[in-house]
Amino acid sequence: MTERPDPLRTAAETMRAVRERCVWSQQITHRDLVPYLIEESHEVIDAVENGTRADLREELGDLLWQVLFHAAIAAQDPDDPFDIDDVAETLTEKMVRRHPHVFGDAVANTPEAVLVHWNAAKAAEKRTRTSVLDGVPRGMPALALAQKVLGRAARAGDDVALAAHDAAEVGAAPESEEELGDLLLMLAATARENGWDAERALRERLRLLEDDVRKAEAG
């Protein structure tokens, strides 16, 4: 019986050939790929929230292509090359470290216990960080970034409810852009405190608005 080729290896080899033989791909840098990575990531999100299983399968493939593309570029770096195998090896080592209850002797019988192990392993890996805010990607969408920063602030013991200004000072109808920022920050804090996703909440509400607009256009 013929052994089935490894689909991941085939995809990596396909990307390597494209990088070496496609004149457009040969000129692309990591920085050039960033807009495509952002776009593909959002298309995956859209497939998860509003698409079919076929959509999700396709969009995950497109996102994987971005990872393979970055690895193919990195493999040609003259000073510090690494390839997709190095990426996969680093990932596997990290996930094994962060799951001692799966690959070691630690015990975790609840999701909360799993997070304790995960955060402990992550903290050990990031010993050189001097702030809880180190490592937060500044390119995140603003609402998601606000929730991330508020969560990190809470870990540091800061009062996230007063992260910008006293809540009582922010009215329901802000009168300046600064007050609007305060209000948005407190809405993000409310979302975090309730376990809600502020970005997803706004996306879902926008979808309802889009439906209303299309219905109005259709008469």
PDB file of C-alpha atoms in Angstrom:
ATOM      1  CA  MET A   1       0.000   0.000   0.000  1.00  0.00           C
ATOM      2  CA  THR A   2       1.419   3.376  -1.037  1.00  0.00           C
ATOM      3  CA  GLU A   3       2.131   5.658   1.888  1.00  0.00           C
ATOM      4  CA  ARG A   4       0.300   8.969   1.729  1.00  0.00           C
ATOM      5  CA  PRO A   5       2.626  11.974   1.315  1.00  0.00           C
ATOM      6  CA  ASP A   6       2.885  14.288   4.301  1.00  0.00           C
ATOM      7  CA  PRO A   7       0.540  17.190   3.380  1.00  0.00           C
ATOM      8  CA  LEU A   8       2.366  19.665   5.620  1.00  0.00           C
ATOM      9  CA  ARG A   9       5.719  18.759   4.127  1.00  0.00           C
ATOM     10  CA  THR A  10       4.241  19.042   0.626  1.00  0.00           C
ATOM     11  CA  ALA A  11       2.882  22.496   1.469  1.00  0.00           C
ATOM     12  CA  ALA A  12       6.278  23.593   2.801  1.00  0.00           C
ATOM     13  CA  GLU A  13       8.029  22.327  -0.333  1.00  0.00           C
ATOM     14  CA  THR A  14       5.449  24.091  -2.499  1.00  0.00           C
ATOM     15  CA  MET A  15       6.158  27.342  -0.684  1.00  0.00           C
ATOM     16  CA  ARG A  16       9.908  26.834  -1.050  1.00  0.00           C
ATOM     17  CA  ALA A  17       9.498  26.386  -4.817  1.00  0.00           C
ATOM     18  CA  VAL A  18       7.330  29.489  -5.059  1.00  0.00           C
ATOM     19  CA  ARG A  19       9.888  31.519  -3.110  1.00  0.00           C
ATOM     20  CA  GLU A  20      12.734  30.344  -5.330  1.00  0.00           C
ATOM     21  CA  ARG A  21      11.018  30.546  -8.726  1.00  0.00           C
ATOM     22  CA  CYS A  22       8.293  33.230  -8.535  1.00  0.00           C
ATOM     23  CA  VAL A  23       9.761  36.655  -9.319  1.00  0.00           C
ATOM     24  CA  TRP A  24       7.151  38.418  -7.151  1.00  0.00           C
ATOM     25  CA  SER A  25       7.683  36.148  -4.161  1.00  0.00           C
ATOM     26  CA  GLN A  26      11.461  36.499  -4.429  1.00  0.00           C
ATOM     27  CA  GLN A  27      11.201  40.214  -3.635  1.00  0.00           C
ATOM     28  CA  ILE A  28       8.891  39.920  -0.628  1.00  0.00           C
ATOM     29  CA  THR A  29      10.214  40.637   2.878  1.00  0.00           C
ATOM     30  CA  HIS A  30       8.800  39.863   6.309  1.00  0.00           C
ATOM     31  CA  ARG A  31       7.619  43.469   6.550  1.00  0.00           C
ATOM     32  CA  ASP A  32       5.946  43.288   3.129  1.00  0.00           C
ATOM     33  CA  LEU A  33       3.908  40.299   4.316  1.00  0.00           C
ATOM     34  CA  VAL A  34       2.457  41.997   7.395  1.00  0.00           C
ATOM     35  CA  PRO A  35      -0.665  43.427   5.666  1.00  0.00           C
ATOM     36  CA  TYR A  36      -1.414  40.010   4.163  1.00  0.00           C
ATOM     37  CA  LEU A  37      -0.962  38.317   7.534  1.00  0.00           C
ATOM     38  CA  ILE A  38      -3.403  40.748   9.138  1.00  0.00           C
ATOM     39  CA  GLU A  39      -5.920  40.285   6.328  1.00  0.00           C
ATOM     40  CA  GLU A  40      -5.723  36.484   6.414  1.00  0.00           C
ATOM     41  CA  SER A  41      -6.061  36.458  10.202  1.00  0.00           C
ATOM     42  CA  HIS A  42      -9.243  38.500   9.984  1.00  0.00           C
ATOM     43  CA  GLU A  43     -10.590  36.235   7.259  1.00  0.00           C
ATOM     44  CA  VAL A  44     -10.116  33.278   9.611  1.00  0.00           C
ATOM     45  CA  ILE A  45     -12.010  35.170  12.310  1.00  0.00           C
ATOM     46  CA  ASP A  46     -14.810  35.919   9.857  1.00  0.00           C
ATOM     47  CA  ALA A  47     -14.976  32.241   8.845  1.00  0.00           C
ATOM     48  CA  VAL A  48     -15.183  31.194  12.516  1.00  0.00           C
ATOM     49  CA  GLU A  49     -17.928  33.670  13.333  1.00  0.00           C
ATOM     50  CA  ASN A  50     -19.919  33.775  10.120  1.00  0.00           C
ATOM     51  CA  GLY A  51     -18.693  31.159   7.666  1.00  0.00           C
ATOM     52  CA  THR A  52     -19.078  27.526   6.755  1.00  0.00           C
ATOM     53  CA  ARG A  53     -16.805  24.620   7.578  1.00  0.00           C
ATOM     54  CA  ALA A  54     -15.456  24.832   4.037  1.00  0.00           C
ATOM     55  CA  ASP A  55     -14.722  28.544   4.519  1.00  0.00           C
ATOM     56  CA  LEU A  56     -12.838  27.833   7.737  1.00  0.00           C
ATOM     57  CA  ARG A  57     -10.810  25.049   6.156  1.00  0.00           C
ATOM     58  CA  GLU A  58      -9.802  27.317   3.274  1.00  0.00           C
ATOM     59  CA  GLU A  59      -8.981  30.333   5.416  1.00  0.00           C
ATOM     60  CA  LEU A  60      -6.881  28.279   7.843  1.00  0.00           C
ATOM     61  CA  GLY A  61      -4.919  27.098   4.817  1.00  0.00           C
ATOM     62  CA  ASP A  62      -4.373  30.680   3.678  1.00  0.00           C
ATOM     63  CA  LEU A  63      -3.132  31.591   7.170  1.00  0.00           C
ATOM     64  CA  LEU A  64      -0.823  28.567   7.181  1.00  0.00           C
ATOM     65  CA  TRP A  65       0.565  29.774   3.848  1.00  0.00           C
ATOM     66  CA  GLN A  66       1.583  33.023   5.526  1.00  0.00           C
ATOM     67  CA  VAL A  67       3.514  31.068   8.189  1.00  0.00           C
ATOM     68  CA  LEU A  68       5.198  28.982   5.500  1.00  0.00           C
ATOM     69  CA  PHE A  69       6.004  32.139   3.526  1.00  0.00           C
ATOM     70  CA  HIS A  70       7.658  33.813   6.520  1.00  0.00           C
ATOM     71  CA  ALA A  71       9.655  30.642   7.206  1.00  0.00           C
ATOM     72  CA  ALA A  72      10.794  30.456   3.577  1.00  0.00           C
ATOM     73  CA  ILE A  73      11.994  34.065   3.769  1.00  0.00           C
ATOM     74  CA  ALA A  74      13.743  33.377   7.072  1.00  0.00           C
ATOM     75  CA  ALA A  75      15.531  30.350   5.610  1.00  0.00           C
ATOM     76  CA  GLN A  76      17.336  32.667   3.182  1.00  0.00           C
ATOM     77  CA  ASP A  77      18.556  35.116   5.812  1.00  0.00           C
ATOM     78  CA  PRO A  78      22.356  35.368   5.492  1.00  0.00           C
ATOM     79  CA  ASP A  79      22.994  36.090   9.180  1.00  0.00           C
ATOM     80  CA  ASP A  80      20.449  34.111  11.206  1.00  0.00           C
ATOM     81  CA  PRO A  81      18.564  31.611   9.009  1.00  0.00           C
ATOM     82  CA  PHE A  82      15.836  29.281  10.255  1.00  0.00           C
ATOM     83  CA  ASP A  83      13.258  27.219   8.402  1.00  0.00           C
ATOM     84  CA  ILE A  84       9.788  25.795   9.016  1.00  0.00           C
ATOM     85  CA  ASP A  85      11.265  22.778  10.834  1.00  0.00           C
ATOM     86  CA  ASP A  86      12.997  25.115  13.293  1.00  0.00           C
ATOM     87  CA  VAL A  87       9.708  26.972  13.789  1.00  0.00           C
ATOM     88  CA  ALA A  88       7.852  23.709  14.443  1.00  0.00           C
ATOM     89  CA  GLU A  89      10.566  22.452  16.793  1.00  0.00           C
ATOM     90  CA  THR A  90      10.501  25.678  18.828  1.00  0.00           C
ATOM     91  CA  LEU A  91       6.706  25.538  19.005  1.00  0.00           C
ATOM     92  CA  THR A  92       6.676  21.908  20.161  1.00  0.00           C
ATOM     93  CA  GLU A  93       9.256  22.561  22.874  1.00  0.00           C
ATOM     94  CA  LYS A  94       7.240  25.531  24.144  1.00  0.00           C
ATOM     95  CA  MET A  95       3.929  23.659  24.207  1.00  0.00           C
ATOM     96  CA  VAL A  96       5.477  20.710  26.043  1.00  0.00           C
ATOM     97  CA  ARG A  97       6.893  23.098  28.673  1.00  0.00           C
ATOM     98  CA  ARG A  98       3.548  24.833  29.091  1.00  0.00           C
ATOM     99  CA  HIS A  99       1.609  21.575  29.519  1.00  0.00           C
ATOM    100  CA  PRO A 100       3.396  19.804  32.378  1.00  0.00           C
ATOM    101  CA  HIS A 101       0.060  18.210  33.299  1.00  0.00           C
ATOM    102  CA  VAL A 102       0.077  16.486  29.898  1.00  0.00           C
ATOM    103  CA  PHE A 103       3.758  15.738  29.346  1.00  0.00           C
ATOM    104  CA  GLY A 104       5.027  15.713  32.945  1.00  0.00           C
ATOM    105  CA  ASP A 105       4.018  14.869  36.493  1.00  0.00           C
ATOM    106  CA  ALA A 106       1.954  17.974  37.240  1.00  0.00           C
ATOM    107  CA  VAL A 107      -1.771  17.657  37.907  1.00  0.00           C
ATOM    108  CA  ALA A 108      -4.516  19.909  36.549  1.00  0.00           C
ATOM    109  CA  ASN A 109      -8.110  18.778  36.852  1.00  0.00           C
ATOM    110  CA  THR A 110      -9.764  22.115  36.076  1.00  0.00           C
ATOM    111  CA  PRO A 111      -9.289  24.788  33.409  1.00  0.00           C
ATOM    112  CA  GLU A 112      -8.191  27.166  36.178  1.00  0.00           C
ATOM    113  CA  ALA A 113      -5.445  24.757  37.252  1.00  0.00           C
ATOM    114  CA  VAL A 114      -4.280  24.482  33.652  1.00  0.00           C
ATOM    115  CA  LEU A 115      -3.919  28.275  33.500  1.00  0.00           C
ATOM    116  CA  VAL A 116      -1.809  28.227  36.678  1.00  0.00           C
ATOM    117  CA  HIS A 117       0.665  25.848  35.027  1.00  0.00           C
ATOM    118  CA  TRP A 118       0.567  27.793  31.756  1.00  0.00           C
ATOM    119  CA  ASN A 119       1.224  31.158  33.404  1.00  0.00           C
ATOM    120  CA  ALA A 120       3.997  29.740  35.598  1.00  0.00           C
ATOM    121  CA  ALA A 121       5.761  28.262  32.577  1.00  0.00           C
ATOM    122  CA  LYS A 122       5.304  31.460  30.605  1.00  0.00           C
ATOM    123  CA  ALA A 123       6.672  33.569  33.465  1.00  0.00           C
ATOM    124  CA  ALA A 124       9.752  31.336  33.659  1.00  0.00           C
ATOM    125  CA  GLU A 125      10.337  31.806  29.924  1.00  0.00           C
ATOM    126  CA  LYS A 126      10.036  35.597  30.130  1.00  0.00           C
ATOM    127  CA  ARG A 127      12.284  36.254  33.120  1.00  0.00           C
ATOM    128  CA  THR A 128      13.998  39.143  31.340  1.00  0.00           C
ATOM    129  CA  ARG A 129      10.779  41.149  31.135  1.00  0.00           C
ATOM    130  CA  THR A 130      10.611  44.119  33.501  1.00  0.00           C
ATOM    131  CA  SER A 131       6.923  44.989  33.109  1.00  0.00           C
ATOM    132  CA  VAL A 132       3.665  43.062  32.860  1.00  0.00           C
ATOM    133  CA  LEU A 133       3.089  45.057  29.676  1.00  0.00           C
ATOM    134  CA  ASP A 134       6.202  43.691  27.961  1.00  0.00           C
ATOM    135  CA  GLY A 135       5.246  41.468  25.056  1.00  0.00           C
ATOM    136  CA  VAL A 136       1.829  43.020  24.447  1.00  0.00           C
ATOM    137  CA  PRO A 137       1.659  43.583  20.663  1.00  0.00           C
ATOM    138  CA  ARG A 138       0.927  47.238  19.994  1.00  0.00           C
ATOM    139  CA  GLY A 139      -0.530  46.410  16.591  1.00  0.00           C
ATOM    140  CA  MET A 140      -3.626  44.802  18.106  1.00  0.00           C
ATOM    141  CA  PRO A 141      -6.987  46.453  17.401  1.00  0.00           C
ATOM    142  CA  ALA A 142      -7.595  49.149  20.000  1.00  0.00           C
ATOM    143  CA  LEU A 143     -10.468  47.455  21.859  1.00  0.00           C
ATOM    144  CA  ALA A 144      -8.629  44.140  22.042  1.00  0.00           C
ATOM    145  CA  LEU A 145      -5.464  45.953  23.105  1.00  0.00           C
ATOM    146  CA  ALA A 146      -7.393  47.768  25.838  1.00  0.00           C
ATOM    147  CA  GLN A 147      -8.687  44.483  27.261  1.00  0.00           C
ATOM    148  CA  LYS A 148      -5.188  42.983  27.101  1.00  0.00           C
ATOM    149  CA  VAL A 149      -3.577  45.930  28.883  1.00  0.00           C
ATOM    150  CA  LEU A 150      -6.332  45.995  31.503  1.00  0.00           C
ATOM    151  CA  GLY A 151      -5.820  42.300  32.172  1.00  0.00           C
ATOM    152  CA  ARG A 152      -2.070  42.768  32.553  1.00  0.00           C
ATOM    153  CA  ALA A 153      -2.662  45.766  34.831  1.00  0.00           C
ATOM    154  CA  ALA A 154      -4.911  43.648  37.043  1.00  0.00           C
ATOM    155  CA  ARG A 155      -2.126  41.057  37.365  1.00  0.00           C
ATOM    156  CA  ALA A 156       0.153  43.845  38.543  1.00  0.00           C
ATOM    157  CA  GLY A 157      -2.393  44.888  41.168  1.00  0.00           C
ATOM    158  CA  ASP A 158      -3.518  48.075  39.459  1.00  0.00           C
ATOM    159  CA  ASP A 159      -7.147  49.132  39.835  1.00  0.00           C
ATOM    160  CA  VAL A 160      -8.395  48.583  36.278  1.00  0.00           C
ATOM    161  CA  ALA A 161     -11.683  50.307  37.059  1.00  0.00           C
ATOM    162  CA  LEU A 162      -9.711  53.535  37.416  1.00  0.00           C
ATOM    163  CA  ALA A 163      -7.217  52.893  34.642  1.00  0.00           C
ATOM    164  CA  ALA A 164      -7.685  56.289  33.024  1.00  0.00           C
ATOM    165  CA  HIS A 165      -9.893  58.600  35.074  1.00  0.00           C
ATOM    166  CA  ASP A 166     -12.525  58.187  37.737  1.00  0.00           C
ATOM    167  CA  ALA A 167     -15.560  56.503  36.194  1.00  0.00           C
ATOM    168  CA  ALA A 168     -17.853  59.092  37.694  1.00  0.00           C
ATOM    169  CA  GLU A 169     -16.153  61.783  35.625  1.00  0.00           C
ATOM    170  CA  VAL A 170     -17.096  60.184  32.321  1.00  0.00           C
ATOM    171  CA  GLY A 171     -20.630  60.897  31.192  1.00  0.00           C
ATOM    172  CA  ALA A 172     -22.792  58.834  28.878  1.00  0.00           C
ATOM    173  CA  ALA A 173     -22.277  61.430  26.131  1.00  0.00           C
ATOM    174  CA  PRO A 174     -18.588  62.389  25.937  1.00  0.00           C
ATOM    175  CA  GLU A 175     -17.857  65.961  24.946  1.00  0.00           C
ATOM    176  CA  SER A 176     -14.294  65.491  23.720  1.00  0.00           C
ATOM    177  CA  GLU A 177     -12.099  62.872  22.107  1.00  0.00           C
ATOM    178  CA  GLU A 178     -10.294  62.409  25.426  1.00  0.00           C
ATOM    179  CA  GLU A 179     -13.574  61.681  27.210  1.00  0.00           C
ATOM    180  CA  LEU A 180     -14.512  59.299  24.414  1.00  0.00           C
ATOM    181  CA  GLY A 181     -11.248  57.441  25.007  1.00  0.00           C
ATOM    182  CA  ASP A 182     -12.024  57.222  28.735  1.00  0.00           C
ATOM    183  CA  LEU A 183     -15.486  55.859  28.006  1.00  0.00           C
ATOM    184  CA  LEU A 184     -14.192  53.268  25.535  1.00  0.00           C
ATOM    185  CA  LEU A 185     -11.568  52.160  28.038  1.00  0.00           C
ATOM    186  CA  MET A 186     -14.176  51.670  30.725  1.00  0.00           C
ATOM    187  CA  LEU A 187     -16.376  49.712  28.322  1.00  0.00           C
ATOM    188  CA  ALA A 188     -13.385  47.473  27.653  1.00  0.00           C
ATOM    189  CA  ALA A 189     -12.905  47.106  31.420  1.00  0.00           C
ATOM    190  CA  THR A 190     -16.578  46.128  31.778  1.00  0.00           C
ATOM    191  CA  ALA A 191     -16.131  43.526  29.059  1.00  0.00           C
ATOM    192  CA  ARG A 192     -13.052  42.071  30.739  1.00  0.00           C
ATOM    193  CA  GLU A 193     -14.703  41.931  34.146  1.00  0.00           C
ATOM    194  CA  ASN A 194     -17.644  39.995  32.676  1.00  0.00           C
ATOM    195  CA  GLY A 195     -15.582  37.683  30.503  1.00  0.00           C
ATOM    196  CA  TRP A 196     -16.887  39.261  27.291  1.00  0.00           C
ATOM    197  CA  ASP A 197     -14.898  39.958  24.117  1.00  0.00           C
ATOM    198  CA  ALA A 198     -15.247  43.650  23.276  1.00  0.00           C
ATOM    199  CA  GLU A 199     -13.960  43.229  19.714  1.00  0.00           C
ATOM    200  CA  ARG A 200     -16.363  40.377  19.002  1.00  0.00           C
ATOM    201  CA  ALA A 201     -19.273  42.254  20.573  1.00  0.00           C
ATOM    202  CA  LEU A 202     -18.696  45.224  18.277  1.00  0.00           C
ATOM    203  CA  ARG A 203     -18.220  42.995  15.212  1.00  0.00           C
ATOM    204  CA  GLU A 204     -21.497  41.185  15.934  1.00  0.00           C
ATOM    205  CA  ARG A 205     -23.331  44.488  16.393  1.00  0.00           C
ATOM    206  CA  LEU A 206     -21.850  45.801  13.151  1.00  0.00           C
ATOM    207  CA  ARG A 207     -23.109  42.712  11.336  1.00  0.00           C
ATOM    208  CA  LEU A 208     -26.636  43.512  12.512  1.00  0.00           C
ATOM    209  CA  LEU A 209     -26.187  47.089  11.306  1.00  0.00           C
ATOM    210  CA  GLU A 210     -24.939  45.834   7.938  1.00  0.00           C
ATOM    211  CA  ASP A 211     -28.001  43.595   7.628  1.00  0.00           C
ATOM    212  CA  ASP A 212     -30.254  46.583   8.335  1.00  0.00           C
ATOM    213  CA  VAL A 213     -28.457  48.707   5.733  1.00  0.00           C
ATOM    214  CA  ARG A 214     -28.750  46.009   3.062  1.00  0.00           C
ATOM    215  CA  LYS A 215     -32.445  45.524   3.833  1.00  0.00           C
ATOM    216  CA  ALA A 216     -33.023  49.275   3.542  1.00  0.00           C
ATOM    217  CA  GLU A 217     -31.140  49.352   0.229  1.00  0.00           C
ATOM    218  CA  ALA A 218     -33.246  46.501  -1.096  1.00  0.00           C
ATOM    219  CA  GLY A 219     -36.408  48.402  -0.257  1.00  0.00           C
TER     220      GLY A 219
END
